[in-house]
Amino acid sequence: MKKLITIALGMFCAITLAAQETKPLPKPNKKVKMSLFEALDKRQSVREYSDRDISDNILSQLLWAACGINRPDEQRITAPSAINAQDITVYVCRADGAWRYDADSHSLVKVSAKDLRTLVADRQEFAATAPVSLVMASDVSKVRNHSDLGAMDAGYVSENICLACTALGLATVPRATMNKEQLKKELQLGDSDVLMLNNPVGYAKK
């Protein structure tokens, strides 16, 4: 019995440590060849993805574009935000687990060792084939509990993701469908955190 308890404690500690793992991202390369107007012209929703992985360098660019800090002196971000609440947190779901994007340190903080992409996809199975799913949650307490403002802020971040994907040669589609109840538990979200949108991201299937 003592041996079983020791093993169980060891497993619990390993899971806890994994959940606290922090992974710094490379410095985002902001010199992208495609112009904003080209990205607007070429933007489209894509629902079929290849199995090609997304590198950390590309992911770094994408997350910075989504809601990274672009004015460090003021702690302002790339996406507009109602009353500058900055209520949106982006979670990165992929095969090696789920990670919270920390804009302040431009790093990923592990929140789960599980592959949660099927929960993000829910009944739309195509979304689970993308190597990365970016999930947007709003802490509605920061927008005076107005979830409509949180939804609006999530839309800004999602649009940034769409345009950045186009400029970087990636494919995506904005979605609201997901298993919100289970995903909220797995991402360890608080009572005031509301899941809003998600973008599966990958390279288009040729």
PDB file of C-alpha atoms in Angstrom:
ATOM      1  CA  MET A   1       0.000   0.000   0.000  1.00  0.00           C
ATOM      2  CA  LYS A   2       2.811   2.400   0.944  1.00  0.00           C
ATOM      3  CA  LYS A   3       4.466   1.684  -2.408  1.00  0.00           C
ATOM      4  CA  LEU A   4       1.251   2.490  -4.281  1.00  0.00           C
ATOM      5  CA  ILE A   5       0.855   5.765  -2.374  1.00  0.00           C
ATOM      6  CA  THR A   6       4.451   6.700  -3.188  1.00  0.00           C
ATOM      7  CA  ILE A   7       3.905   5.979  -6.885  1.00  0.00           C
ATOM      8  CA  ALA A   8       0.666   7.963  -6.870  1.00  0.00           C
ATOM      9  CA  LEU A   9       2.358  10.925  -5.190  1.00  0.00           C
ATOM     10  CA  GLY A  10       5.204  10.744  -7.685  1.00  0.00           C
ATOM     11  CA  MET A  11       2.778  10.789 -10.586  1.00  0.00           C
ATOM     12  CA  PHE A  12       0.898  13.729  -9.070  1.00  0.00           C
ATOM     13  CA  CYS A  13       4.128  15.685  -8.614  1.00  0.00           C
ATOM     14  CA  ALA A  14       5.191  14.932 -12.193  1.00  0.00           C
ATOM     15  CA  ILE A  15       1.858  16.141 -13.542  1.00  0.00           C
ATOM     16  CA  THR A  16       2.017  19.281 -11.393  1.00  0.00           C
ATOM     17  CA  LEU A  17       5.556  20.073 -12.517  1.00  0.00           C
ATOM     18  CA  ALA A  18       4.602  19.495 -16.156  1.00  0.00           C
ATOM     19  CA  ALA A  19       1.664  21.861 -15.740  1.00  0.00           C
ATOM     20  CA  GLN A  20       3.993  24.557 -14.421  1.00  0.00           C
ATOM     21  CA  GLU A  21       6.559  24.191 -17.196  1.00  0.00           C
ATOM     22  CA  THR A  22       7.416  27.472 -18.915  1.00  0.00           C
ATOM     23  CA  LYS A  23       8.797  27.594 -22.430  1.00  0.00           C
ATOM     24  CA  PRO A  24      10.258  30.901 -23.693  1.00  0.00           C
ATOM     25  CA  LEU A  25       9.406  31.665 -27.309  1.00  0.00           C
ATOM     26  CA  PRO A  26      11.941  32.992 -29.828  1.00  0.00           C
ATOM     27  CA  LYS A  27      11.901  36.734 -30.406  1.00  0.00           C
ATOM     28  CA  PRO A  28       9.182  37.362 -33.015  1.00  0.00           C
ATOM     29  CA  ASN A  29      10.390  38.315 -36.468  1.00  0.00           C
ATOM     30  CA  LYS A  30       8.270  41.304 -37.468  1.00  0.00           C
ATOM     31  CA  LYS A  31       9.767  41.689 -40.938  1.00  0.00           C
ATOM     32  CA  VAL A  32       7.209  39.788 -43.000  1.00  0.00           C
ATOM     33  CA  LYS A  33       7.198  40.269 -46.777  1.00  0.00           C
ATOM     34  CA  MET A  34       3.443  40.298 -47.306  1.00  0.00           C
ATOM     35  CA  SER A  35       1.808  43.699 -46.804  1.00  0.00           C
ATOM     36  CA  LEU A  36      -1.375  44.244 -44.811  1.00  0.00           C
ATOM     37  CA  PHE A  37      -3.384  44.871 -47.976  1.00  0.00           C
ATOM     38  CA  GLU A  38      -2.048  41.708 -49.596  1.00  0.00           C
ATOM     39  CA  ALA A  39      -3.072  39.764 -46.497  1.00  0.00           C
ATOM     40  CA  LEU A  40      -6.560  41.278 -46.652  1.00  0.00           C
ATOM     41  CA  ASP A  41      -6.779  40.367 -50.339  1.00  0.00           C
ATOM     42  CA  LYS A  42      -5.665  36.758 -49.784  1.00  0.00           C
ATOM     43  CA  ARG A  43      -7.379  36.018 -46.457  1.00  0.00           C
ATOM     44  CA  GLN A  44      -9.738  33.025 -46.574  1.00  0.00           C
ATOM     45  CA  SER A  45     -11.160  30.388 -44.257  1.00  0.00           C
ATOM     46  CA  VAL A  46      -9.513  26.969 -44.648  1.00  0.00           C
ATOM     47  CA  ARG A  47     -10.793  23.710 -43.141  1.00  0.00           C
ATOM     48  CA  GLU A  48      -8.311  21.139 -44.453  1.00  0.00           C
ATOM     49  CA  TYR A  49      -4.797  20.972 -43.018  1.00  0.00           C
ATOM     50  CA  SER A  50      -1.644  19.014 -43.743  1.00  0.00           C
ATOM     51  CA  ASP A  51       0.232  17.179 -40.983  1.00  0.00           C
ATOM     52  CA  ARG A  52       3.184  19.590 -41.238  1.00  0.00           C
ATOM     53  CA  ASP A  53       4.171  20.990 -37.838  1.00  0.00           C
ATOM     54  CA  ILE A  54       4.350  24.678 -36.993  1.00  0.00           C
ATOM     55  CA  SER A  55       7.796  25.728 -35.774  1.00  0.00           C
ATOM     56  CA  ASP A  56       8.306  27.705 -32.579  1.00  0.00           C
ATOM     57  CA  ASN A  57       9.611  30.608 -34.681  1.00  0.00           C
ATOM     58  CA  ILE A  58       6.362  30.784 -36.639  1.00  0.00           C
ATOM     59  CA  LEU A  59       4.278  30.262 -33.504  1.00  0.00           C
ATOM     60  CA  SER A  60       6.167  33.134 -31.875  1.00  0.00           C
ATOM     61  CA  GLN A  61       5.246  35.470 -34.740  1.00  0.00           C
ATOM     62  CA  LEU A  62       1.634  34.310 -34.684  1.00  0.00           C
ATOM     63  CA  LEU A  63       1.107  34.752 -30.941  1.00  0.00           C
ATOM     64  CA  TRP A  64       2.767  38.151 -30.900  1.00  0.00           C
ATOM     65  CA  ALA A  65       0.476  39.233 -33.739  1.00  0.00           C
ATOM     66  CA  ALA A  66      -2.553  37.842 -31.889  1.00  0.00           C
ATOM     67  CA  CYS A  67      -2.137  39.827 -28.676  1.00  0.00           C
ATOM     68  CA  GLY A  68       1.539  40.356 -27.968  1.00  0.00           C
ATOM     69  CA  ILE A  69       2.951  43.514 -26.434  1.00  0.00           C
ATOM     70  CA  ASN A  70       3.800  46.128 -29.061  1.00  0.00           C
ATOM     71  CA  ARG A  71       4.313  49.122 -26.742  1.00  0.00           C
ATOM     72  CA  PRO A  72       6.338  47.824 -23.786  1.00  0.00           C
ATOM     73  CA  ASP A  73       6.538  51.178 -22.009  1.00  0.00           C
ATOM     74  CA  GLU A  74       2.745  51.254 -21.730  1.00  0.00           C
ATOM     75  CA  GLN A  75       2.108  47.494 -21.651  1.00  0.00           C
ATOM     76  CA  ARG A  76      -0.213  47.863 -24.641  1.00  0.00           C
ATOM     77  CA  ILE A  77      -0.954  44.989 -27.030  1.00  0.00           C
ATOM     78  CA  THR A  78      -1.428  44.482 -30.769  1.00  0.00           C
ATOM     79  CA  ALA A  79      -5.197  43.895 -30.498  1.00  0.00           C
ATOM     80  CA  PRO A  80      -7.741  46.576 -29.560  1.00  0.00           C
ATOM     81  CA  SER A  81      -9.420  46.022 -26.194  1.00  0.00           C
ATOM     82  CA  ALA A  82     -12.506  47.543 -24.596  1.00  0.00           C
ATOM     83  CA  ILE A  83     -11.462  49.980 -21.837  1.00  0.00           C
ATOM     84  CA  ASN A  84      -7.954  48.538 -22.357  1.00  0.00           C
ATOM     85  CA  ALA A  85      -9.054  45.585 -20.244  1.00  0.00           C
ATOM     86  CA  GLN A  86      -6.750  43.162 -22.078  1.00  0.00           C
ATOM     87  CA  ASP A  87      -9.144  40.443 -20.956  1.00  0.00           C
ATOM     88  CA  ILE A  88      -8.261  37.879 -23.632  1.00  0.00           C
ATOM     89  CA  THR A  89      -5.890  35.011 -22.919  1.00  0.00           C
ATOM     90  CA  VAL A  90      -4.797  32.764 -25.774  1.00  0.00           C
ATOM     91  CA  TYR A  91      -4.251  29.066 -25.131  1.00  0.00           C
ATOM     92  CA  VAL A  92      -2.177  26.923 -27.478  1.00  0.00           C
ATOM     93  CA  CYS A  93      -3.482  23.368 -27.820  1.00  0.00           C
ATOM     94  CA  ARG A  94      -1.316  20.830 -29.627  1.00  0.00           C
ATOM     95  CA  ALA A  95      -0.070  17.248 -29.378  1.00  0.00           C
ATOM     96  CA  ASP A  96       2.330  17.993 -26.501  1.00  0.00           C
ATOM     97  CA  GLY A  97      -0.371  19.534 -24.312  1.00  0.00           C
ATOM     98  CA  ALA A  98      -2.046  22.869 -23.704  1.00  0.00           C
ATOM     99  CA  TRP A  99      -0.146  26.076 -23.037  1.00  0.00           C
ATOM    100  CA  ARG A 100      -1.143  29.558 -21.916  1.00  0.00           C
ATOM    101  CA  TYR A 101       0.469  32.388 -23.862  1.00  0.00           C
ATOM    102  CA  ASP A 102       2.049  34.880 -21.468  1.00  0.00           C
ATOM    103  CA  ALA A 103       2.454  38.119 -23.407  1.00  0.00           C
ATOM    104  CA  ASP A 104       4.541  39.820 -20.713  1.00  0.00           C
ATOM    105  CA  SER A 105       7.353  37.285 -20.996  1.00  0.00           C
ATOM    106  CA  HIS A 106       6.452  36.131 -24.538  1.00  0.00           C
ATOM    107  CA  SER A 107       6.447  32.538 -23.361  1.00  0.00           C
ATOM    108  CA  LEU A 108       4.217  29.486 -23.062  1.00  0.00           C
ATOM    109  CA  VAL A 109       3.110  28.191 -19.662  1.00  0.00           C
ATOM    110  CA  LYS A 110       1.950  24.590 -19.632  1.00  0.00           C
ATOM    111  CA  VAL A 111      -1.503  24.053 -18.153  1.00  0.00           C
ATOM    112  CA  SER A 112      -2.166  20.472 -19.280  1.00  0.00           C
ATOM    113  CA  ALA A 113      -0.178  17.529 -20.580  1.00  0.00           C
ATOM    114  CA  LYS A 114      -3.201  16.337 -22.587  1.00  0.00           C
ATOM    115  CA  ASP A 115      -3.862  16.852 -26.278  1.00  0.00           C
ATOM    116  CA  LEU A 116      -7.084  18.887 -26.097  1.00  0.00           C
ATOM    117  CA  ARG A 117      -7.589  19.491 -29.804  1.00  0.00           C
ATOM    118  CA  THR A 118     -10.542  17.100 -29.988  1.00  0.00           C
ATOM    119  CA  LEU A 119     -12.298  19.101 -27.262  1.00  0.00           C
ATOM    120  CA  VAL A 120     -11.637  22.281 -29.235  1.00  0.00           C
ATOM    121  CA  ALA A 121     -12.949  20.641 -32.405  1.00  0.00           C
ATOM    122  CA  ASP A 122     -15.978  19.104 -30.668  1.00  0.00           C
ATOM    123  CA  ARG A 123     -18.441  17.959 -33.360  1.00  0.00           C
ATOM    124  CA  GLN A 124     -16.485  19.591 -36.213  1.00  0.00           C
ATOM    125  CA  GLU A 125     -13.802  16.932 -36.469  1.00  0.00           C
ATOM    126  CA  PHE A 126     -11.804  18.664 -39.200  1.00  0.00           C
ATOM    127  CA  ALA A 127     -10.516  21.177 -36.635  1.00  0.00           C
ATOM    128  CA  ALA A 128      -8.676  18.462 -34.690  1.00  0.00           C
ATOM    129  CA  THR A 129      -6.458  17.727 -37.705  1.00  0.00           C
ATOM    130  CA  ALA A 130      -4.713  21.107 -37.442  1.00  0.00           C
ATOM    131  CA  PRO A 131      -1.387  20.857 -35.564  1.00  0.00           C
ATOM    132  CA  VAL A 132      -2.292  23.864 -33.402  1.00  0.00           C
ATOM    133  CA  SER A 133      -5.547  25.217 -32.028  1.00  0.00           C
ATOM    134  CA  LEU A 134      -5.524  28.718 -30.561  1.00  0.00           C
ATOM    135  CA  VAL A 135      -8.281  29.174 -27.989  1.00  0.00           C
ATOM    136  CA  MET A 136      -9.409  32.580 -26.743  1.00  0.00           C
ATOM    137  CA  ALA A 137     -10.868  33.028 -23.255  1.00  0.00           C
ATOM    138  CA  SER A 138     -12.098  36.313 -21.803  1.00  0.00           C
ATOM    139  CA  ASP A 139     -11.820  37.164 -18.124  1.00  0.00           C
ATOM    140  CA  VAL A 140     -15.145  39.002 -18.074  1.00  0.00           C
ATOM    141  CA  SER A 141     -14.442  40.434 -14.617  1.00  0.00           C
ATOM    142  CA  LYS A 142     -12.008  42.779 -16.406  1.00  0.00           C
ATOM    143  CA  VAL A 143     -14.791  44.104 -18.650  1.00  0.00           C
ATOM    144  CA  ARG A 144     -17.247  44.656 -15.797  1.00  0.00           C
ATOM    145  CA  ASN A 145     -18.809  41.244 -16.424  1.00  0.00           C
ATOM    146  CA  HIS A 146     -20.040  42.301 -19.857  1.00  0.00           C
ATOM    147  CA  SER A 147     -19.458  39.139 -21.881  1.00  0.00           C
ATOM    148  CA  ASP A 148     -20.389  40.991 -25.074  1.00  0.00           C
ATOM    149  CA  LEU A 149     -17.290  43.160 -24.618  1.00  0.00           C
ATOM    150  CA  GLY A 150     -15.237  40.010 -24.067  1.00  0.00           C
ATOM    151  CA  ALA A 151     -16.651  38.536 -27.264  1.00  0.00           C
ATOM    152  CA  MET A 152     -15.775  41.727 -29.116  1.00  0.00           C
ATOM    153  CA  ASP A 153     -12.183  41.617 -27.818  1.00  0.00           C
ATOM    154  CA  ALA A 154     -11.895  37.950 -28.791  1.00  0.00           C
ATOM    155  CA  GLY A 155     -12.988  38.904 -32.297  1.00  0.00           C
ATOM    156  CA  TYR A 156     -10.164  41.426 -32.567  1.00  0.00           C
ATOM    157  CA  VAL A 157      -7.607  38.817 -31.509  1.00  0.00           C
ATOM    158  CA  SER A 158      -9.061  36.235 -33.877  1.00  0.00           C
ATOM    159  CA  GLU A 159      -8.863  38.676 -36.791  1.00  0.00           C
ATOM    160  CA  ASN A 160      -5.216  39.368 -35.947  1.00  0.00           C
ATOM    161  CA  ILE A 161      -4.642  35.610 -36.068  1.00  0.00           C
ATOM    162  CA  CYS A 162      -6.390  35.325 -39.442  1.00  0.00           C
ATOM    163  CA  LEU A 163      -4.309  38.084 -41.032  1.00  0.00           C
ATOM    164  CA  ALA A 164      -1.060  36.866 -39.478  1.00  0.00           C
ATOM    165  CA  CYS A 165      -1.750  33.336 -40.746  1.00  0.00           C
ATOM    166  CA  THR A 166      -2.253  34.667 -44.260  1.00  0.00           C
ATOM    167  CA  ALA A 167       0.966  36.701 -44.134  1.00  0.00           C
ATOM    168  CA  LEU A 168       2.913  33.699 -42.781  1.00  0.00           C
ATOM    169  CA  GLY A 169       1.556  31.195 -45.327  1.00  0.00           C
ATOM    170  CA  LEU A 170      -0.637  29.407 -42.781  1.00  0.00           C
ATOM    171  CA  ALA A 171      -4.277  28.389 -42.945  1.00  0.00           C
ATOM    172  CA  THR A 172      -7.005  28.957 -40.365  1.00  0.00           C
ATOM    173  CA  VAL A 173     -10.705  29.539 -39.768  1.00  0.00           C
ATOM    174  CA  PRO A 174     -12.371  31.346 -36.834  1.00  0.00           C
ATOM    175  CA  ARG A 175     -14.739  29.105 -34.854  1.00  0.00           C
ATOM    176  CA  ALA A 176     -17.052  29.333 -31.849  1.00  0.00           C
ATOM    177  CA  THR A 177     -17.804  25.604 -31.602  1.00  0.00           C
ATOM    178  CA  MET A 178     -15.956  23.711 -28.841  1.00  0.00           C
ATOM    179  CA  ASN A 179     -16.703  21.538 -25.821  1.00  0.00           C
ATOM    180  CA  LYS A 180     -16.682  24.525 -23.497  1.00  0.00           C
ATOM    181  CA  GLU A 181     -17.605  22.738 -20.286  1.00  0.00           C
ATOM    182  CA  GLN A 182     -14.863  20.117 -20.487  1.00  0.00           C
ATOM    183  CA  LEU A 183     -12.308  22.440 -22.051  1.00  0.00           C
ATOM    184  CA  LYS A 184     -12.759  24.966 -19.255  1.00  0.00           C
ATOM    185  CA  LYS A 185     -11.860  22.294 -16.705  1.00  0.00           C
ATOM    186  CA  GLU A 186      -8.847  21.038 -18.639  1.00  0.00           C
ATOM    187  CA  LEU A 187      -7.474  24.560 -19.150  1.00  0.00           C
ATOM    188  CA  GLN A 188      -7.952  25.271 -15.426  1.00  0.00           C
ATOM    189  CA  LEU A 189     -10.010  28.381 -16.090  1.00  0.00           C
ATOM    190  CA  GLY A 190     -11.593  30.428 -13.309  1.00  0.00           C
ATOM    191  CA  ASP A 191     -15.257  31.233 -12.746  1.00  0.00           C
ATOM    192  CA  SER A 192     -14.984  34.568 -14.580  1.00  0.00           C
ATOM    193  CA  ASP A 193     -13.163  33.071 -17.597  1.00  0.00           C
ATOM    194  CA  VAL A 194     -15.438  32.560 -20.603  1.00  0.00           C
ATOM    195  CA  LEU A 195     -14.386  30.611 -23.692  1.00  0.00           C
ATOM    196  CA  MET A 196     -15.150  32.716 -26.753  1.00  0.00           C
ATOM    197  CA  LEU A 197     -13.493  31.632 -30.000  1.00  0.00           C
ATOM    198  CA  ASN A 198     -10.826  29.364 -31.415  1.00  0.00           C
ATOM    199  CA  ASN A 199      -8.677  29.204 -34.527  1.00  0.00           C
ATOM    200  CA  PRO A 200      -7.276  25.879 -35.726  1.00  0.00           C
ATOM    201  CA  VAL A 201      -3.970  26.683 -37.432  1.00  0.00           C
ATOM    202  CA  GLY A 202      -1.859  24.681 -39.853  1.00  0.00           C
ATOM    203  CA  TYR A 203      -0.636  24.558 -43.413  1.00  0.00           C
ATOM    204  CA  ALA A 204      -3.313  24.081 -46.044  1.00  0.00           C
ATOM    205  CA  LYS A 205      -3.694  20.562 -47.368  1.00  0.00           C
ATOM    206  CA  LYS A 206      -2.615  20.497 -51.001  1.00  0.00           C
TER     207      LYS A 206
END
